[in-house]
């Protein structure tokens, strides 16, 4: 289904035309019918025998009710511009067109009304005059039909034209997050609160729970109405009435929106704004505005970017006094707060919603690329791409499979595949240099890699972790290296380390002081001694225990003896451990703490057990 909207000057016959086309008088209010003037939005249903149908939104034409017109204009796709054959296009006609150029109108049909009041010889001249008046507007080249709601003249031709236009119109996206600006709220006996609006995008099923924004209040959909029918499901492009459970009529108002979980209300929105030429002298760096977004009317300030070009589409930030739902591609109109003259309109910046699955991938990839290598979580991607999370995750899976995106952890997020590949390439280049210049070094730290690549270290660690999983890098003890690399010491370095921590002899488990060893390394005039010492520690050839330094072979002996004793006895005291090693309490206590910290043993009071031991029985 699609939505047809009317526009035009007051008393040019919009409501009479809708009544003649549909059999429904769109003027709902008694006052409207008594005065013969539309004050608020009216609605009707256009049906064809072959199943083609459309909702019609009839808007007030008087300038005093322009805010009501704007509340219903967001959903219009096919516009009936109604112009009185005698009066021609009036100021309000032109203003409506100026507004609608910034919204979602895809097609316009100009309806010259009250043609029965123009003598046949003057009709061609009247039509030509209206064509000239519409030059320079979005209706300049629109098809034009002269009709009479009173006599029925050309109404069949208009119905046929609307039928053909509706068939040719592309569908709205039903896979996008739900967005339904509320333009009417009322109660019905036995049903409770009902809201109506045009479903701009997405689909709604009876029984599902959505949100009312702003505020995020839960809205359980008890029932769905489309004109005179109750339906289980409705898709984008329809005029919809939703029966909401558990909500008081006073909790909701025109300007609120029914929204999916992917969409939230915001006060600060990045936009692209196009000013009217006549409004350019009124614009400042910070311009007070009255913003029309969906069915909402909100005061705010338009803040142009420093480099925004004057008189052209400009990037800006729209600061709103009250939050409103905003997503990429959503269109808006801005007027002055007072007097309420039109300034222009635009759309929320971002990736507009595509129609098919392949384009979903393009939209998601565009979001990742716009992040400039930063990680983006799935919910944020869905919002930025204006996609439901389910479609977003499917697109991400395909992008990961093709290498266009990289999934990373802690927390789960995604990075543009090209940016991730560049991080890996930079890391490998630095590692090639490091391995060649310092073959005794364990590798390179994440800090060094992040500085060299100009990438945030925390992000780089998350990205490189995936490449480590794939075997394209190694990470041992916090040092990254190429998988085929193995550190190699010079003969001078090996001889120095043999002297630094002598091989066990009479006291095989006696350490040296770490501080003395580190000082000796620093004082040594041996090329690469410091980096080689780091490698010895990282590889476990040397092990620091508290303030002492052991050889890895010594620690292996300690662990072997402890595990053998505990498997035999199940428990061990600190004194028994000291005697087992033939060492003093000075060395025994730090070693026990080291074993506890690494999950080899577990302490229970004064006793130690193997961590794999349960209930005191050896595992």
Short mmCIF file of N, CA, C and O in Angstrom, two decimals, residues 211-217 251 253 255-258 264-267 296 298 322-325:
data_model
loop_
_atom_site.label_atom_id
_atom_site.label_comp_id
_atom_site.label_asym_id
_atom_site.label_seq_id
_atom_site.Cartn_x
_atom_site.Cartn_y
_atom_site.Cartn_z
N UNK A 211 8.27 0.29 20.94
CA UNK A 211 8.52 1.37 21.89
C UNK A 211 7.84 2.64 21.42
O UNK A 211 7.65 2.86 20.21
N UNK A 212 7.44 3.46 22.38
CA UNK A 212 6.94 4.80 22.07
C UNK A 212 8.06 5.76 22.41
O UNK A 212 8.52 5.83 23.55
N UNK A 213 8.52 6.47 21.40
CA UNK A 213 9.58 7.45 21.59
C UNK A 213 9.04 8.86 21.41
O UNK A 213 8.13 9.07 20.58
N UNK A 214 9.59 9.83 22.17
CA UNK A 214 10.70 9.67 23.11
C UNK A 214 10.26 9.03 24.42
O UNK A 214 9.08 9.04 24.74
N UNK A 215 11.22 8.46 25.11
CA UNK A 215 10.95 7.88 26.42
C UNK A 215 11.11 6.39 26.49
O UNK A 215 11.32 5.84 27.57
N UNK A 216 11.00 5.69 25.36
CA UNK A 216 11.20 4.25 25.36
C UNK A 216 10.12 3.46 26.08
O UNK A 216 10.35 2.34 26.52
N UNK A 217 8.89 4.04 26.21
CA UNK A 217 7.81 3.30 26.86
C UNK A 217 7.41 2.10 26.02
O UNK A 217 7.33 2.17 24.80
N UNK A 251 -0.97 9.42 27.96
CA UNK A 251 0.48 9.16 27.94
C UNK A 251 1.08 9.35 26.55
O UNK A 251 2.30 9.31 26.38
N UNK A 253 0.87 11.41 22.56
CA UNK A 253 0.38 12.58 21.85
C UNK A 253 0.94 12.60 20.44
O UNK A 253 1.91 11.91 20.12
N UNK A 255 3.12 13.59 17.53
CA UNK A 255 4.53 13.95 17.59
C UNK A 255 5.37 12.82 18.16
O UNK A 255 6.57 12.74 17.88
N UNK A 256 4.74 11.93 18.97
CA UNK A 256 5.44 10.73 19.40
C UNK A 256 5.56 9.78 18.21
O UNK A 256 4.95 10.00 17.15
N UNK A 257 6.33 8.71 18.38
CA UNK A 257 6.50 7.75 17.29
C UNK A 257 6.55 6.34 17.85
O UNK A 257 7.10 6.10 18.93
N UNK A 258 5.98 5.40 17.10
CA UNK A 258 6.15 3.98 17.39
C UNK A 258 7.43 3.56 16.68
O UNK A 258 7.58 3.77 15.48
N UNK A 264 16.15 5.11 18.53
CA UNK A 264 15.92 5.83 19.77
C UNK A 264 15.80 7.32 19.47
O UNK A 264 16.20 7.79 18.40
N UNK A 265 15.27 8.03 20.42
CA UNK A 265 15.12 9.48 20.25
C UNK A 265 16.39 10.19 20.68
O UNK A 265 17.10 9.75 21.58
N UNK A 266 16.69 11.30 20.01
CA UNK A 266 17.91 12.07 20.30
C UNK A 266 17.60 13.55 20.22
O UNK A 266 16.69 13.99 19.52
N UNK A 267 18.40 14.33 20.96
CA UNK A 267 18.28 15.78 20.90
C UNK A 267 19.30 16.41 19.97
O UNK A 267 19.14 17.56 19.57
N UNK A 296 6.20 15.39 14.56
CA UNK A 296 6.56 16.25 15.69
C UNK A 296 6.92 17.67 15.23
O UNK A 296 7.46 17.87 14.13
N UNK A 298 9.14 20.71 16.94
CA UNK A 298 10.03 20.92 18.08
C UNK A 298 10.91 22.14 17.83
O UNK A 298 11.49 22.30 16.74
N UNK A 322 13.50 19.04 22.57
CA UNK A 322 12.92 17.77 22.98
C UNK A 322 13.45 16.68 22.04
O UNK A 322 13.65 16.93 20.85
N UNK A 323 13.68 15.48 22.56
CA UNK A 323 14.22 14.43 21.70
C UNK A 323 13.20 13.95 20.67
O UNK A 323 11.99 13.99 20.91
N UNK A 324 13.72 13.50 19.53
CA UNK A 324 12.87 12.94 18.47
C UNK A 324 13.61 11.79 17.82
O UNK A 324 14.85 11.76 17.79
N UNK A 325 12.86 10.81 17.32
CA UNK A 325 13.48 9.70 16.60
C UNK A 325 14.15 10.24 15.34
O UNK A 325 13.55 11.01 14.59
#
